[in-house]
Coordinates of C-alpha atoms (C1' of nucleotides) in Angstrom, one line a residue:
Chain A
X1 CA -32.0 73.0 -65.6
X2 CA -31.1 69.4 -65.6
X3 CA -32.4 67.0 -68.6
X4 CA -35.3 65.4 -69.6
X5 CA -37.0 62.2 -68.4
X6 CA -36.6 59.7 -71.2
X7 CA -40.3 57.8 -71.7
X8 CA -41.9 55.0 -72.8
X9 CA -45.8 54.8 -72.8
X10 CA -46.6 51.4 -72.8
X11 CA -51.1 50.8 -73.5
X12 CA -52.9 48.8 -75.2
X13 CA -55.3 51.2 -76.4
X14 CA -54.2 53.6 -79.3
X15 CA -56.2 55.9 -77.8
X16 CA -55.1 56.4 -74.8
X17 CA -51.5 55.9 -76.0
X18 CA -52.3 59.6 -77.5
X19 CA -53.8 61.4 -75.0
X20 CA -51.2 60.7 -73.2
X21 CA -48.3 61.8 -75.8
X22 CA -49.9 64.6 -75.9
X23 CA -50.9 65.4 -72.3
X24 CA -46.6 65.0 -71.6
X25 CA -45.6 67.2 -74.7
X26 CA -47.9 70.0 -73.9
X27 CA -47.8 69.6 -70.0
X28 CA -44.3 68.2 -69.8
X29 CA -42.7 70.6 -72.7
X30 CA -38.2 70.5 -71.9
X31 CA -39.0 67.6 -68.5
X32 CA -39.7 64.4 -70.3
X33 CA -39.5 63.4 -73.8
X34 CA -41.6 60.9 -74.8
X35 CA -38.9 58.2 -76.5
X36 CA -41.3 55.4 -77.6
X37 CA -44.4 54.2 -77.6
X38 CA -45.5 50.0 -77.3
X39 CA -49.0 48.3 -76.8
X40 CA -48.3 45.1 -75.8
X41 CA -45.5 43.0 -73.9
X42 CA -43.3 41.7 -76.7
X43 CA -43.3 45.4 -78.3
X44 CA -42.7 46.9 -75.1
X45 CA -40.2 44.7 -72.9
X46 CA -38.2 45.2 -76.9
X47 CA -38.8 49.4 -76.9
X48 CA -37.0 49.0 -73.0
X49 CA -34.0 47.0 -74.6
X50 CA -33.8 49.3 -77.2
X51 CA -34.3 52.6 -75.4
X52 CA -33.2 52.0 -72.2
X53 CA -35.6 55.0 -70.9
X54 CA -35.1 56.6 -67.9
X55 CA -39.6 55.1 -66.9
X56 CA -41.4 53.4 -68.1
X57 CA -45.4 53.9 -68.3
X58 CA -46.6 50.7 -67.9
X59 CA -50.5 49.6 -68.4
X60 CA -51.2 46.9 -65.8
X61 CA -53.4 45.1 -68.5
X62 CA -51.7 44.0 -70.8
X63 CA -51.9 41.7 -74.9
X64 CA -49.0 38.7 -73.7
X65 CA -49.0 39.0 -70.3
X66 CA -49.9 42.1 -68.6
X67 CA -47.5 44.9 -67.1
X68 CA -46.3 42.8 -64.7
X69 CA -44.9 40.2 -67.3
X70 CA -43.3 43.3 -68.9
X71 CA -41.3 44.1 -65.1
X72 CA -40.1 40.7 -65.2
X73 CA -39.0 40.5 -69.0
X74 CA -37.8 44.2 -69.8
X75 CA -35.0 44.1 -66.4
X76 CA -32.9 47.1 -67.4
X77 CA -30.7 48.0 -63.5
X78 CA -31.3 52.4 -64.8
X79 CA -34.9 52.1 -65.6
X80 CA -38.0 52.6 -63.4
X81 CA -41.6 52.2 -64.2
X82 CA -44.3 53.5 -62.8
X83 CA -48.2 52.2 -63.5
X84 CA -50.8 53.5 -64.5
X85 CA -53.9 52.5 -64.6
X86 CA -58.2 52.7 -64.4
X87 CA -57.4 49.7 -61.6
X88 CA -57.7 50.3 -58.2
X89 CA -58.1 46.7 -57.4
X90 CA -55.4 45.8 -54.8
X91 CA -54.5 42.4 -56.1
X92 CA -53.7 44.6 -59.8
X93 CA -51.8 47.5 -56.9
X94 CA -49.7 45.5 -54.8
X95 CA -49.1 42.7 -57.5
X96 CA -47.6 45.2 -59.8
X97 CA -45.8 47.1 -56.3
X98 CA -45.0 42.8 -55.4
X99 CA -43.3 43.4 -59.6
X100 CA -40.8 46.3 -59.4
X101 CA -43.0 49.2 -60.5
X102 CA -42.0 52.3 -58.6
X103 CA -45.3 54.1 -58.6
X104 CA -48.5 53.4 -59.2
X105 CA -51.2 55.7 -60.3
X106 CA -54.8 55.9 -61.9
X107 CA -55.3 57.5 -64.8
X108 CA -57.6 59.4 -62.9
X109 CA -54.9 61.8 -63.0
X110 CA -54.8 65.1 -64.4
X111 CA -50.8 66.2 -67.1
X112 CA -49.2 67.8 -64.9
X113 CA -49.8 65.3 -62.0
X114 CA -48.3 62.6 -64.5
X115 CA -45.6 65.3 -65.2
X116 CA -44.7 65.4 -61.6
X117 CA -45.2 61.5 -60.5
X118 CA -42.8 60.4 -64.1
X119 CA -40.4 63.1 -62.4
X120 CA -40.3 62.0 -59.0
X121 CA -40.0 58.3 -60.4
X122 CA -37.4 59.4 -62.3
X123 CA -35.6 60.4 -59.3
X124 CA -36.1 57.1 -57.1
X125 CA -38.5 58.5 -55.0
X126 CA -42.1 56.3 -55.2
X127 CA -45.3 57.4 -55.9
X128 CA -48.5 56.6 -55.2
X129 CA -52.2 58.2 -56.5
X130 CA -53.6 59.8 -53.1
X131 CA -56.8 57.1 -52.9
X132 CA -53.4 54.7 -53.0
X133 CA -51.1 55.7 -50.7
X134 CA -53.0 55.0 -47.7
X135 CA -54.4 51.9 -48.8
X136 CA -50.7 50.8 -49.6
X137 CA -50.2 51.6 -46.0
X138 CA -52.8 50.1 -44.8
X139 CA -51.3 47.1 -46.7
X140 CA -47.8 46.7 -45.3
X141 CA -49.4 47.3 -42.1
X142 CA -51.5 44.8 -42.9
X143 CA -48.8 42.5 -44.4
X144 CA -48.6 40.0 -41.3
X145 CA -51.5 38.4 -42.6
X146 CA -51.5 38.4 -46.0
X147 CA -47.4 37.7 -45.8
X148 CA -47.8 34.0 -44.2
X149 CA -50.5 33.9 -47.0
X150 CA -48.5 34.5 -50.2
X151 CA -45.7 32.8 -48.5
X152 CA -47.9 30.1 -48.8
X153 CA -48.4 30.6 -52.0
X154 CA -44.8 31.6 -53.2
X155 CA -44.2 27.7 -51.8
X156 CA -46.0 26.4 -54.1
X157 CA -44.1 25.6 -58.1
X158 CA -45.8 26.5 -61.3
X159 CA -47.2 23.4 -62.1
X160 CA -48.7 23.4 -58.6
X161 CA -50.1 26.5 -59.0
X162 CA -51.3 25.1 -62.2
X163 CA -53.0 22.0 -60.8
X164 CA -54.1 24.1 -57.7
X165 CA -56.2 26.5 -60.2
X166 CA -58.0 24.2 -61.5
X167 CA -58.6 21.6 -59.4
X168 CA -60.3 25.6 -57.4
X169 CA -62.5 26.0 -60.7
X170 CA -64.0 22.0 -59.9
X171 CA -62.3 20.7 -62.8
X172 CA -62.2 16.4 -62.1
X173 CA -58.9 14.9 -61.7
X174 CA -59.1 12.8 -65.1
X175 CA -60.0 17.1 -66.6
X176 CA -57.3 18.2 -65.5
X177 CA -54.7 15.1 -66.6
X178 CA -56.2 15.5 -70.2
X179 CA -56.3 19.4 -70.1
X180 CA -52.0 19.6 -68.3
X181 CA -51.5 16.1 -70.7
X182 CA -50.1 14.5 -67.6
X183 CA -51.9 10.9 -65.8
X184 CA -53.9 11.5 -63.0
X185 CA -52.0 9.9 -60.7
X186 CA -49.2 13.4 -61.0
X187 CA -52.4 15.2 -60.7
X188 CA -53.0 13.5 -57.3
X189 CA -49.3 14.3 -56.1
X190 CA -49.3 17.5 -57.5
X191 CA -52.7 18.2 -55.2
X192 CA -50.9 15.8 -52.8
X193 CA -48.9 18.8 -51.8
X194 CA -50.5 22.0 -52.7
X195 CA -52.8 20.9 -49.9
X196 CA -49.8 20.0 -47.1
X197 CA -48.4 23.4 -48.6
X198 CA -51.5 25.3 -48.2
X199 CA -52.2 23.6 -44.8
X200 CA -55.5 22.4 -46.3
X201 CA -57.6 19.1 -46.3
X202 CA -59.7 18.6 -49.1
X203 CA -60.9 20.5 -53.0
X204 CA -63.8 22.2 -51.2
X205 CA -61.3 24.1 -49.1
X206 CA -58.6 25.0 -51.9
X207 CA -62.4 26.9 -53.8
X208 CA -62.6 28.5 -50.5
X209 CA -60.4 29.1 -50.2
X210 CA -59.2 30.2 -54.0
X211 CA -61.9 32.3 -54.8
X212 CA -61.6 34.7 -51.6
X213 CA -58.4 35.3 -53.0
X214 CA -59.4 35.8 -56.3
X215 CA -57.0 33.4 -57.7
X216 CA -59.6 31.8 -60.1
Chain B
X1 CA -73.1 64.9 -98.5
X2 CA -74.0 65.0 -95.3
X3 CA -74.3 66.7 -93.0
X4 CA -71.2 65.6 -89.7
X5 CA -73.0 63.9 -87.0
X6 CA -73.3 65.9 -83.9
X7 CA -71.5 64.6 -80.7
X8 CA -70.6 64.7 -77.0
X9 CA -67.2 63.0 -75.2
X10 CA -68.0 62.0 -71.3
X11 CA -65.8 60.2 -69.5
X12 CA -63.8 61.0 -66.6
X13 CA -60.5 61.1 -67.0
X14 CA -59.2 64.2 -69.3
X15 CA -56.0 62.3 -71.7
X16 CA -58.3 59.6 -72.6
X17 CA -61.0 62.9 -73.8
X18 CA -57.5 64.4 -75.5
X19 CA -57.4 61.1 -77.3
X20 CA -61.0 60.0 -78.7
X21 CA -60.7 63.9 -80.1
X22 CA -57.6 63.5 -81.6
X23 CA -59.0 60.2 -83.0
X24 CA -62.0 62.0 -84.4
X25 CA -60.9 65.1 -85.4
X26 CA -57.6 62.7 -87.6
X27 CA -60.0 59.9 -88.5
X28 CA -63.9 61.4 -88.6
X29 CA -63.0 64.7 -90.1
X30 CA -65.9 66.0 -92.0
X31 CA -67.9 64.0 -90.0
X32 CA -67.6 63.9 -86.8
X33 CA -67.9 67.4 -85.1
X34 CA -67.0 67.3 -81.5
X35 CA -69.4 69.6 -79.8
X36 CA -67.8 69.7 -76.1
X37 CA -66.8 67.6 -73.4
X38 CA -67.9 66.5 -69.8
X39 CA -66.2 64.7 -66.9
X40 CA -68.6 63.3 -64.5
X41 CA -72.4 63.3 -65.1
X42 CA -73.8 66.7 -63.7
X43 CA -71.4 67.7 -66.8
X44 CA -72.8 65.5 -69.0
X45 CA -76.4 66.2 -68.8
X46 CA -75.9 69.7 -69.0
X47 CA -73.3 69.9 -71.9
X48 CA -76.1 67.2 -73.7
X49 CA -79.0 69.5 -72.2
X50 CA -77.2 72.7 -74.0
X51 CA -76.1 70.9 -77.2
X52 CA -79.1 68.4 -78.1
X53 CA -76.4 65.8 -79.9
X54 CA -76.3 63.5 -82.6
X55 CA -74.7 60.7 -80.2
X56 CA -72.7 60.6 -76.7
X57 CA -69.7 58.6 -76.7
X58 CA -70.5 57.9 -73.0
X59 CA -67.6 56.3 -70.4
X60 CA -69.5 53.2 -68.9
X61 CA -67.4 53.9 -65.2
X62 CA -67.9 57.9 -64.0
X63 CA -68.1 59.5 -61.4
X64 CA -71.7 60.5 -59.7
X65 CA -74.0 57.4 -61.0
X66 CA -71.9 55.9 -63.8
X67 CA -73.2 56.3 -67.7
X68 CA -77.0 54.5 -67.0
X69 CA -77.5 58.2 -65.2
X70 CA -76.4 60.3 -67.9
X71 CA -79.0 58.9 -70.1
X72 CA -81.8 58.8 -67.0
X73 CA -81.7 62.3 -66.3
X74 CA -80.2 63.6 -70.2
X75 CA -83.1 62.6 -72.1
X76 CA -83.5 64.6 -75.1
X77 CA -85.6 62.3 -77.7
X78 CA -83.0 63.2 -81.1
X79 CA -79.9 62.2 -78.4
X80 CA -78.0 58.5 -78.9
X81 CA -75.9 56.8 -76.8
X82 CA -72.8 54.9 -77.8
X83 CA -71.1 53.2 -74.6
X84 CA -67.4 53.2 -74.9
X85 CA -65.8 51.1 -72.4
X86 CA -62.8 49.7 -70.8
X87 CA -64.7 46.8 -69.7
X88 CA -66.4 44.2 -71.3
X89 CA -67.6 42.3 -68.1
X90 CA -70.9 40.9 -68.2
X91 CA -73.3 43.1 -66.2
X92 CA -72.2 46.9 -67.1
X93 CA -73.1 45.5 -71.3
X94 CA -76.0 44.0 -70.2
X95 CA -77.0 47.5 -67.4
X96 CA -76.5 50.0 -69.7
X97 CA -78.1 48.5 -72.7
X98 CA -81.2 47.6 -70.5
X99 CA -80.4 51.3 -69.9
X100 CA -80.9 52.4 -73.3
X101 CA -77.9 52.7 -75.1
X102 CA -77.9 51.6 -78.4
X103 CA -74.1 50.5 -79.1
X104 CA -72.1 49.1 -77.2
X105 CA -67.8 49.0 -77.9
X106 CA -64.9 49.0 -75.8
X107 CA -61.5 50.9 -75.5
X108 CA -59.6 48.8 -77.6
X109 CA -60.7 49.9 -80.8
X110 CA -59.2 51.6 -83.4
X111 CA -60.1 55.8 -84.3
X112 CA -62.2 55.1 -88.1
X113 CA -63.5 52.1 -86.2
X114 CA -65.2 54.6 -83.6
X115 CA -66.1 57.0 -86.1
X116 CA -67.6 54.3 -88.4
X117 CA -69.7 53.3 -84.9
X118 CA -70.7 57.0 -84.4
X119 CA -72.2 57.7 -87.4
X120 CA -73.4 53.9 -87.6
X121 CA -75.2 54.7 -83.9
X122 CA -76.7 57.8 -85.7
X123 CA -77.7 56.3 -88.3
X124 CA -80.3 54.4 -86.2
X125 CA -78.2 50.4 -85.8
X126 CA -77.1 49.3 -82.9
X127 CA -73.2 48.1 -82.9
X128 CA -71.6 46.3 -80.9
X129 CA -68.4 45.1 -81.2
X130 CA -67.0 42.2 -82.0
X131 CA -67.0 40.3 -79.0
X132 CA -69.8 41.2 -77.7
X133 CA -72.4 40.9 -80.6
X134 CA -72.5 37.3 -79.1
X135 CA -72.6 37.9 -76.1
X136 CA -75.2 40.1 -76.3
X137 CA -77.5 37.8 -78.1
X138 CA -76.6 35.6 -75.7
X139 CA -78.0 36.9 -73.0
X140 CA -81.6 37.6 -74.1
X141 CA -81.5 34.3 -76.2
X142 CA -80.8 33.0 -72.0
X143 CA -83.7 34.5 -70.6
X144 CA -85.5 31.4 -71.7
X145 CA -83.4 29.6 -69.2
X146 CA -83.0 32.0 -66.3
X147 CA -87.4 31.2 -66.1
X148 CA -87.3 27.7 -66.8
X149 CA -84.3 27.7 -63.5
X150 CA -86.2 29.5 -61.3
X151 CA -89.7 27.2 -62.1
X152 CA -86.6 23.5 -61.1
X153 CA -86.1 25.5 -57.6
X154 CA -89.2 25.9 -56.5
X155 CA -90.1 21.6 -57.7
X156 CA -87.4 22.1 -54.5
X157 CA -89.2 20.5 -50.7
X158 CA -88.4 23.0 -47.9
X159 CA -86.2 19.9 -46.4
X160 CA -84.1 19.5 -50.4
X161 CA -82.8 23.4 -49.9
X162 CA -82.0 23.3 -46.4
X163 CA -79.9 20.3 -47.4
X164 CA -79.2 22.0 -51.5
X165 CA -78.0 25.1 -49.2
X166 CA -75.7 23.0 -46.7
X167 CA -73.8 20.9 -49.7
X168 CA -73.5 23.8 -51.8
X169 CA -71.8 25.7 -49.0
X170 CA -69.4 22.3 -48.6
X171 CA -70.6 19.9 -46.3
X172 CA -69.9 17.2 -46.3
X173 CA -72.6 15.0 -45.6
X174 CA -71.6 13.4 -42.2
X175 CA -71.5 17.9 -41.4
X176 CA -75.1 17.8 -42.6
X177 CA -77.0 14.3 -41.0
X178 CA -75.1 16.1 -38.0
X179 CA -76.5 19.5 -38.8
X180 CA -79.9 18.8 -39.0
X181 CA -80.1 16.1 -37.0
X182 CA -81.3 13.4 -39.6
X183 CA -78.9 10.3 -41.0
X184 CA -76.8 10.0 -43.8
X185 CA -78.3 8.0 -45.8
X186 CA -81.5 10.9 -46.3
X187 CA -79.1 13.4 -46.5
X188 CA -78.4 11.4 -49.8
X189 CA -81.8 10.8 -50.5
X190 CA -82.3 14.4 -50.7
X191 CA -79.2 15.5 -52.2
X192 CA -80.0 12.5 -55.1
X193 CA -83.9 14.5 -55.6
X194 CA -81.6 17.2 -55.8
X195 CA -79.5 16.9 -58.3
X196 CA -81.8 15.4 -60.5
X197 CA -84.7 17.7 -60.2
X198 CA -82.3 20.1 -60.7
X199 CA -80.1 18.1 -63.5
X200 CA -77.0 18.4 -61.6
X201 CA -74.4 15.8 -62.1
X202 CA -72.2 16.7 -58.6
X203 CA -71.7 18.3 -56.0
X204 CA -69.1 20.2 -57.4
X205 CA -72.2 21.2 -59.7
X206 CA -74.3 21.8 -57.7
X207 CA -71.8 24.9 -55.5
X208 CA -71.8 26.7 -59.3
X209 CA -75.4 26.7 -59.7
X210 CA -76.3 27.8 -56.6
X211 CA -73.7 31.0 -56.4
X212 CA -74.8 31.6 -60.3
X213 CA -77.7 32.6 -58.3
X214 CA -76.2 34.6 -55.0
X215 CA -78.4 31.2 -53.5
X216 CA -74.9 31.1 -50.7
Chain C
dC1 C1' -110.0 3.5 -47.4
dG2 C1' -106.5 4.0 -50.8
dG3 C1' -103.1 7.0 -53.9
dA4 C1' -99.7 11.2 -53.7
dC5 C1' -96.2 13.0 -51.3
dC6 C1' -92.8 14.1 -48.1
dA7 C1' -89.1 12.2 -44.6
dT8 C1' -87.1 9.0 -42.5
dC9 C1' -84.1 5.3 -43.3
dG10 C1' -81.5 0.1 -44.7
dG11 C1' -78.2 -2.6 -48.1
dG12 C1' -75.3 -2.9 -50.9
dG13 C1' -72.7 -1.3 -55.1
dT14 C1' -68.8 2.6 -58.1
dC15 C1' -66.1 5.6 -58.5
dG16 C1' -63.6 9.0 -57.8
dA17 C1' -60.7 11.8 -53.5
dC18 C1' -57.1 11.6 -51.3
dC19 C1' -52.9 9.6 -48.7
dC20 C1' -48.5 7.3 -48.7
dT21 C1' -44.4 4.7 -50.4
dG22 C1' -41.5 4.2 -53.7
dA23 C1' -39.4 4.9 -58.2
dT24 C1' -37.6 7.1 -62.4
dC25 C1' -35.2 11.1 -64.8
dC26 C1' -33.5 16.0 -65.6
dT27 C1' -32.0 20.5 -63.8
dC28 C1' -29.3 23.8 -60.9
dC29 C1' -25.6 23.5 -57.4
dC30 C1' -21.7 23.1 -54.7
Chain D
dG1 C1' -20.1 13.4 -59.2
dG2 C1' -23.2 14.1 -55.3
dG3 C1' -27.4 16.1 -53.4
dA4 C1' -31.9 19.1 -53.3
dG5 C1' -35.6 20.0 -56.0
dG6 C1' -38.9 19.9 -59.1
dA7 C1' -42.2 16.7 -62.8
dT8 C1' -43.6 12.2 -63.3
dC9 C1' -46.0 7.9 -62.6
dA10 C1' -47.5 3.4 -60.6
dG11 C1' -49.8 0.6 -56.9
dG12 C1' -52.1 -0.9 -52.8
dG13 C1' -55.3 1.5 -49.2
dT14 C1' -59.2 4.1 -47.1
dC15 C1' -63.5 7.7 -46.6
dG16 C1' -66.2 9.6 -49.3
dA17 C1' -69.8 11.1 -52.9
dC18 C1' -73.3 9.1 -55.3
dC19 C1' -77.2 5.7 -57.6
dC20 C1' -80.7 1.7 -57.7
dC21 C1' -84.1 -0.8 -54.8
dG22 C1' -86.2 -1.3 -51.6
dA23 C1' -88.7 -0.2 -46.7
dT24 C1' -91.7 2.1 -42.6
dG25 C1' -94.1 6.3 -41.1
dG26 C1' -97.0 10.0 -41.3
dT27 C1' -100.4 14.0 -44.1
dC28 C1' -103.4 15.5 -46.8
dC29 C1' -106.4 14.5 -49.6
dG30 C1' -110.8 12.8 -53.9

DNA sequence: CGGACCATCGGGGTCGACCCTGATCCTCCC
DNA sequence: GGGAGGATCAGGGTCGACCCCGATGGTCCG
């Protein structure tokens, strides 16, 4: 028999962590070993660094930046991430996979299924809830258009994205300037770059563009 | 000592139910007695009819129609409902309260707090998470303003409403003029009237105003 | 008829949105 | 050390958004 999979559980709901761990100990006895748990991004990063687990069970929505932030800061070559979320929203799934997760299951999963998913992720497979599998494939099939869009968004610098978000919400240049502690001229420069990079021509189009992609 | 509060737990996530029950047994020993659990609307209605609990801990999002459906079909004079949800979205909270729930707490709640909330709901109090309390009051206070807003809309003439709709969608004055076969100056006049009558100050606010009321 | 209301348009003005050019400073990297 | 790219800002300009004042013609109504 192989050694048990070493796991860290990350979720901001104490009761949910408790339930997950209880299930893992019941259904995954001998197969899964829970090393630690964490309730927010900082705790999670610390726990990953300390234990170097095989698999991190990661909630997508977390105080302190979300699961993606954990994966960004908690780099560890031997550690794989399995997202465990209530949400099956497109942006959550895609964002989490892009962030480096090897799987994404919803919280409707049962204990034995979860143990199996953990085992497979530890072995290097990708795992998705049945309802998500078709969706993920669709997303990749439709990635031509999506890719074009997201490449545009990726081309924006961090500062440009901040300005973009505020403008799309209807802020005047003056208000954006005050909010970000920069001059109006700088806001104009960033906006000019944003519009050029996204191939748009006005703040109105930008508002539509952003709301279409749920970036607000 | 009073008799324990008799509770049914309804949530479609088995692991979450398990966590909740573990917490209730730990933090609410002697105070709370869990009679049954249910994973969907039908099970919940059956469980309520069979046990006639004092309090039903009810997840808002459920397969089979949602928590509201449970309250509609699971009428029992001595039973009170406490919603327990991940969502603090306005429509969920308002909808659930309208459906008859006596309280609404988010899943970030701790075990002891949950026991206390259950106790208070059983005693007839209304309970809301701190973050939601102010929100609920605002919603009720806001019903006055909503009525006033609709009177505002009635004050617009037919032509003004046409112009308003196009502007709210991001049309430039020039485009509105072409669309309606009138001059830019006339569009400006109508817009001026619209903004004055609705007590707004810019096309951006108008866009928000209109989309808030789903006039697009 | 005369007043109220609406739709239509104009002149003329302020201010914000957006563009172009050009500049400084800083960091990263070859 | 120099080049690339990002963040910051300025001058100067066009055009759209919005306002104030004023005007005409039409309808409805007392």
